[in-house]
Structures are given as C-alpha cells and as structure tokens.
XYZ file of C-alpha atoms in Angstrom:
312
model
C 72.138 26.925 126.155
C 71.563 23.121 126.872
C 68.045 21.638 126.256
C 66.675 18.382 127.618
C 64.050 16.093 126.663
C 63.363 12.361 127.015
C 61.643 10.486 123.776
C 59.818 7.899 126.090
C 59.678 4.477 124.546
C 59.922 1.838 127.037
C 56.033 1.857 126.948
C 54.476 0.875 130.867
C 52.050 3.106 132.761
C 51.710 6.222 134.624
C 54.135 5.588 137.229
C 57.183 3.924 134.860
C 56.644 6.726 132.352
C 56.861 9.518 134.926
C 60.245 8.362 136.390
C 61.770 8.017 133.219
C 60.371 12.292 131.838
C 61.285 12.742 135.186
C 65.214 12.254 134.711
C 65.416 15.687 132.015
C 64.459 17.867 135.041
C 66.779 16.336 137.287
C 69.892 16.896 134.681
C 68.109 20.057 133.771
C 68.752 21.422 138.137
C 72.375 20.029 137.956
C 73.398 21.535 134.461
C 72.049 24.370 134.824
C 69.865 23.882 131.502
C 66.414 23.688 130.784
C 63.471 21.082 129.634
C 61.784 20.489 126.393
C 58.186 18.884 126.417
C 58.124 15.713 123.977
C 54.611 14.214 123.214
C 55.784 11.049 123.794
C 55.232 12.326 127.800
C 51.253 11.644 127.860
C 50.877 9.186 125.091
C 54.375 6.710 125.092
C 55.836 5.625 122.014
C 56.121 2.262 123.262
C 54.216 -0.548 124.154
C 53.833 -3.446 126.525
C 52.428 -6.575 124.424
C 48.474 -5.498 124.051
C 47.271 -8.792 125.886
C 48.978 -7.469 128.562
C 47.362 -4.139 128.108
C 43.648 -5.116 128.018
C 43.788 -7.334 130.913
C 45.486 -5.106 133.440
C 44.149 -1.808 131.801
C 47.876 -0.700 131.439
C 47.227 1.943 128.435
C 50.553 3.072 128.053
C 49.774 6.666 128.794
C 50.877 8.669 131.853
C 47.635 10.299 133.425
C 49.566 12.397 136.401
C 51.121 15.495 135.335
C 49.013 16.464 132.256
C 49.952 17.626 128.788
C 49.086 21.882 129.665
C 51.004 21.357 133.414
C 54.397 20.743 131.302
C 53.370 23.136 128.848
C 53.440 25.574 130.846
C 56.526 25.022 132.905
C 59.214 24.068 130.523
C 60.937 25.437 127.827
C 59.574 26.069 124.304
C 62.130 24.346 121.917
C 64.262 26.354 119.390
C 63.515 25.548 115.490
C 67.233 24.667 115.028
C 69.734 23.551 117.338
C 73.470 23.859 116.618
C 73.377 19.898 117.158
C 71.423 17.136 119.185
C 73.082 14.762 121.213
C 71.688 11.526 122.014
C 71.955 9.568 125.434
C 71.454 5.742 124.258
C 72.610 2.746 124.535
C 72.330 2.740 128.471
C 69.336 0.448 130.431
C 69.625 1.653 133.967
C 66.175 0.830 135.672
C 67.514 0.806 138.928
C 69.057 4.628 138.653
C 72.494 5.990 137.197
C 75.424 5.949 139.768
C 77.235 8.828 140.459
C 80.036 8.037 138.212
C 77.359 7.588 135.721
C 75.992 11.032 135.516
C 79.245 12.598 136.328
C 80.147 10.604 132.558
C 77.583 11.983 130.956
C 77.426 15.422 132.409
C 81.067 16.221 131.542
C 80.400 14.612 127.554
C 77.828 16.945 127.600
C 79.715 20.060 128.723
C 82.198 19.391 126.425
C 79.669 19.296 123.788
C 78.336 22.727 124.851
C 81.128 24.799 124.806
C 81.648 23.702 121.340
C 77.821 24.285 120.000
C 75.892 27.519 121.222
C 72.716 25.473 121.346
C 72.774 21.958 122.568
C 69.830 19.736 122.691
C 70.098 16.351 124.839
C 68.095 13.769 124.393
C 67.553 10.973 126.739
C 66.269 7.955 124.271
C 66.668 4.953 126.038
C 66.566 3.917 129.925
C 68.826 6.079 131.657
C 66.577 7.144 135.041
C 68.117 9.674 137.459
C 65.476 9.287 140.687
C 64.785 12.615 142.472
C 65.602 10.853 146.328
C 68.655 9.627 144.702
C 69.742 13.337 143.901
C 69.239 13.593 147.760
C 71.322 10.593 148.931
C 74.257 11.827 146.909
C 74.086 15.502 149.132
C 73.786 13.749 151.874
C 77.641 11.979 150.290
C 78.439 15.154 149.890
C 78.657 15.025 146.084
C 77.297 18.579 145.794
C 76.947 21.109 147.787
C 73.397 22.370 147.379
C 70.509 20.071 148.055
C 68.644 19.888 144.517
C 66.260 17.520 145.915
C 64.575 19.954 148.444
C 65.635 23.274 146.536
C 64.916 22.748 143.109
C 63.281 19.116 142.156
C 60.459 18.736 144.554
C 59.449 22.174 144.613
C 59.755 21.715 140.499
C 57.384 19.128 140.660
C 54.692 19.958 143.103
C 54.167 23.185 140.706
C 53.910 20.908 137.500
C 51.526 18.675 139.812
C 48.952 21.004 141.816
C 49.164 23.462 139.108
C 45.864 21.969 137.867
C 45.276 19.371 140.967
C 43.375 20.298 144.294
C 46.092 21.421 147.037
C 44.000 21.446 149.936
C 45.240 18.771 152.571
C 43.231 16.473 153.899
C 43.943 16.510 157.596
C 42.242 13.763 158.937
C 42.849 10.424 156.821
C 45.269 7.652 156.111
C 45.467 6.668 152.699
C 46.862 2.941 152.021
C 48.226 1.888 148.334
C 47.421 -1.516 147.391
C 48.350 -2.738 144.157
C 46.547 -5.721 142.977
C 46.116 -5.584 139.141
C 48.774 -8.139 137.360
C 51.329 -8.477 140.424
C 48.911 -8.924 143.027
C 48.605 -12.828 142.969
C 51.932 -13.674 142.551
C 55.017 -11.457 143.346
C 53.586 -9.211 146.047
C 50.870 -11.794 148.081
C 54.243 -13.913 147.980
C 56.092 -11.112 149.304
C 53.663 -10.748 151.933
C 51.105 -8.089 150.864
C 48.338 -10.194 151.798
C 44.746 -9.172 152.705
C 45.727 -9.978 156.017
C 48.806 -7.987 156.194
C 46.456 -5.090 155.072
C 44.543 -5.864 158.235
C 46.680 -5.887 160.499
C 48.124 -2.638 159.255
C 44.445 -0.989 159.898
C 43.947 -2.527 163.265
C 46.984 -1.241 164.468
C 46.729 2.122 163.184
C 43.221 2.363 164.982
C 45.285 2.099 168.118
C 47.008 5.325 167.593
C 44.473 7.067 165.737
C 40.979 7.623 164.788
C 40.578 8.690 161.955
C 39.287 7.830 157.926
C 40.926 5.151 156.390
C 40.932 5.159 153.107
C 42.489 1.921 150.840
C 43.003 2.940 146.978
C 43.871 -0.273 144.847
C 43.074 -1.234 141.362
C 39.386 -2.934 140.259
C 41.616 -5.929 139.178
C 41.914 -9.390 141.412
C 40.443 -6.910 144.552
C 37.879 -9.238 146.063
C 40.480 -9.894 148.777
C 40.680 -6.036 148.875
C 36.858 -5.090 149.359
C 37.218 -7.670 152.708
C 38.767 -4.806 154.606
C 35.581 -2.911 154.272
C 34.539 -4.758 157.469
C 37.348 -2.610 159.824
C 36.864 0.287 161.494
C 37.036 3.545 160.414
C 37.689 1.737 156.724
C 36.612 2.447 153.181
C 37.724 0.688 150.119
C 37.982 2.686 146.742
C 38.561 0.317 144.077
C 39.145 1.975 140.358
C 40.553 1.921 136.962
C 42.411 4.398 135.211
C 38.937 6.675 134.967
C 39.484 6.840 138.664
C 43.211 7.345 138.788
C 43.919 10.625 138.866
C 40.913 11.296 141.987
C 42.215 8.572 143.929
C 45.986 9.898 143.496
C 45.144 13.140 144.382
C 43.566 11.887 147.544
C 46.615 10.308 148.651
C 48.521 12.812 147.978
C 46.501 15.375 150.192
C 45.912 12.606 152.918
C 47.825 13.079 156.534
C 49.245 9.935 156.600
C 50.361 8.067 153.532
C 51.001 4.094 153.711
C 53.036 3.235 150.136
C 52.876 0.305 148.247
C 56.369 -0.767 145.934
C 55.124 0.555 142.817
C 56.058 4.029 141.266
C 53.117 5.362 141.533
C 53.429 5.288 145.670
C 56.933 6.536 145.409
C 55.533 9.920 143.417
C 52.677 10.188 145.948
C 55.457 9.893 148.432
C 57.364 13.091 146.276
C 53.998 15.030 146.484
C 52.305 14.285 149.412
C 50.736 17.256 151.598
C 50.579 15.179 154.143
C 53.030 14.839 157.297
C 54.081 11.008 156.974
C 54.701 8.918 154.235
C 54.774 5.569 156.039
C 57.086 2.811 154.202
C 57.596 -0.911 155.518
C 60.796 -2.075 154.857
C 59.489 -4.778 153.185
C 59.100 -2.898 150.442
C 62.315 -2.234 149.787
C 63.271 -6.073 149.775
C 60.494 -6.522 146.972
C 61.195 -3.359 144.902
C 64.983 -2.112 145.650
C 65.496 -0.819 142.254
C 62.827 1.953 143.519
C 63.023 2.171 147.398
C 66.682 1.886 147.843
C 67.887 5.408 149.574
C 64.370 6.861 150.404
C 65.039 6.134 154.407
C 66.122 9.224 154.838
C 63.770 11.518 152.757
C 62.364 14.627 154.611
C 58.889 13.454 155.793
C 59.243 9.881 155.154
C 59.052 6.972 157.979
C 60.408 3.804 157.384
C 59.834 1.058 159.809
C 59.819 -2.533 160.432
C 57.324 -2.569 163.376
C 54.661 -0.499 162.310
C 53.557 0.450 166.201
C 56.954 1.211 167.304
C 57.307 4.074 164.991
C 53.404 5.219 165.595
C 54.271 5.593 168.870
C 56.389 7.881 168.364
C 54.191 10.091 165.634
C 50.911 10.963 168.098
C-alpha cells in the first residue's frame, strides 16, 4: 500500500497551493496508490513576507476545494507506517519532466516492495500539472489517458461536491488579475484595459450574450472602465468573494483565462464548452501554460475572431 501526501510550505495563495496538493493525486492515478489529507492543504505552513500579504490580501490559505471535499475523498491515514519516504530537495515550479517522475516513481517502487506500508511525502516543490499528464499520452508515455480518465474526473468530484454544478449557458466570464502584478508585469505584457476592450467588442460580434469580468478589488479602477461596453458587468472582489466569483466562471459557457493558476484550474473545471486562451499568455506565464494547446475543450488563439468564427 503506497500513501501520498504533500506538507505544503511554499506559502502563496489559492491557486499556487492547489497545484502543488494537486501533484499527490496525480502520482496517486499513476502508482496506483492513494492520498492522505495534510492540514497544511487549507491553511499553508508557509508564508509570503506579511507586507506582502496585507497589501494584496494574499492570506496564504487555499479557499477552492475545502477542508470536508478532501475529507471525504481521500484516504484516512494508517497510525503507523512501515516507513515514510520523503521527496525533497527538488524546486520544480515549472513541472517534473518525464525522466523526473519516472526517477522518482521507480525509488518509490523499490521502496514498496520492501515495506508493506509506504507513505510518500512530497515536502518541497516538486509539481506534476494535470495537462502535463495529458501531453505525455499524447508522447505516448502511457497508454491510458489519466488526464481525462482519472484526474479531471478526480477533481471535479472534490470540486462540485459542495459547489453549484449547474452551467450557466449564456455568459462569458473574463479573468483579470490586477492585485500586485497588474501594474507592472502583465499591463507590460499587454493586459491592458484596452486589450480587455477590445476582447469584449469583438466577442459582441459573435455573440450576445452576459459578459461577466471577475478581477481582484486591488489597482481595478482601470477595470470598472469596461462597465461602459455592452452586454458588460464588472465584479470586483476580495477573497470574501472568491469562491462565488470562481464558481461562476467555472459554470460560465465561455471562459476567457488570465496567466495565473487560478484561470488554469477554472480551465480544469469549467462546465462550460470553451476555455478561450491567448497565446500571449503563454509567453508571460510558460511555466503554467506550456502544453495546454491541446486540452479537450480548450481554444488557443492568436486572433481572437478567427477562432470565434469558427465556434458560432
């Protein structure tokens, strides 16, 4: 029997915590073993600096999949295992190669047909992305497809199992992330308010219906401008209003991401039947967007009408 659980302590918010818990059900699917819940998982055991913190409302606590949801739908742990092995030393933001996890899956094989009961734990940065499970079946390093099998279907039931499921069939929701990144590394990247605008304006071409714009209530007065467009509302929160507006995006028909993590896990669980990405996204956050082009209900483009055209 193999174990896994992930002692989160790279501190960050709901989206960087997520990716990293989500790595023991991804080596849980390919091993065959099962997760352990660690209360590090809601409340991290790290920290970003606190200035940091209080200005950006970054609380280091991941308010997405709640404490009952994994609860409920992993593994209780034994009250002795045989022996615990620990997967350290490793600081792999981008995602482990395949080499990578083959390394680590075969030293942990070796350790469990040795000890009866085998606990892993993940303890530093060692992310194994869900659409990254995908891009190596579509290599042809396995044989099954984990990522439409086992790991999304995994996750939607830790998810809606206490979220509203319903879709919402006639809305586009757009991810704008202002908060600390907004006036430097993504308006320089292009994300401007007027980028935003054109975005809406063209969409109206194709399609009338509500558009809703979710962004933090941080360096948004740019934001609230696209009030103004048609067919456009502007929901501006903090982390009180997180977990509505994420489960509004992820019910939405159309889904426009933004580079953070949090868009790329509304991307996993959307209900919707497009998850639109620019490739400019990729260019600004590759560590997260590299091999999503060819993810079942995702669109990436670089002219956002040419690939509207062909979704009416």
């Amino acid at each position: 029997m193999i174990h896994f659980t992930y002692i989160q302590k790279s501190g960050g918010c709901s989206g960087h915590m997520l990716a990293e818990i989500c790595t023991t059900f991804v080596m849980a699917s390919l091993t065959e073993g099962e997760v352990v819940y660690h209360d590090s998982w809601i409340k991290g055991s790290g920290s970003y600096p606190s200035t940091f913190r209080e200005e950006y409302y970054y609380p280091n606590q991941q308010l997405i999949i709640s404490e009952e949801a994994f609860k409920e739908n992993t593994t209780p742990p034994l009250e002795e295992y045989d022996y615990t092995h620990d997967i350290k030393g490793l600081i792999l933001w981008e995602s482990a190669t395949y080499d990578q996890y083959e390394k680590t899956k075969n030293e942990i094989f070796e350790l469990a047909a040795k000890y009866k009961n085998l606990l892993v734990r993940i303890t530093d940065v060692y992310l194994i992305r869900f659409h990254i499970v995908y891009e190596w079946f579509r290599l042809k390093y396995f044989k099954e497809d984990y990522y439409t099998s086992h790991l999304i279907p995994q996750f939607h039931q830790l998810y809606y199992y206490d979220h509203e499921k319903l879709p919402i069939k006639n809305a586009l929701a757009i991810h704008v992330r202002t908060g600390p990144f907004w006036n430097s590394r993504l308006k320089n990247a292009g994300f401007t308010c007027e980028y935003y605008t054109k975005i809406i304006e063209t969409f109206n071409k194709y399609f009338d219906i509500d558009i809703n714009v979710y962004c933090e209530n941080v360096n948004h007065n740019d934001v609230l401008k696209l009030n103004g467009l048609k067919n456009t509302t502007v929901n501006a929160g903090g982390f009180g209003e997180l977990t509505t507006h994420f489960n509004e995006m992820c019910r939405s028909r159309f889904f426009f991401a933004s580079e953070c993590s949090l868009s790329l896990f509304v991307g996993y669980l959307s209900q919707g039947t497009h998850v639109l990405v620019d490739a400019k996204i990729k260019k600004t956050r590759s560590n997260l967007w590299n091999h999503t082009d060819n993810l079942p209900n995702f669109v990436p483009f670089t002219n956002l009408e040419e690939g509207l055209r062909t979704l009416r």
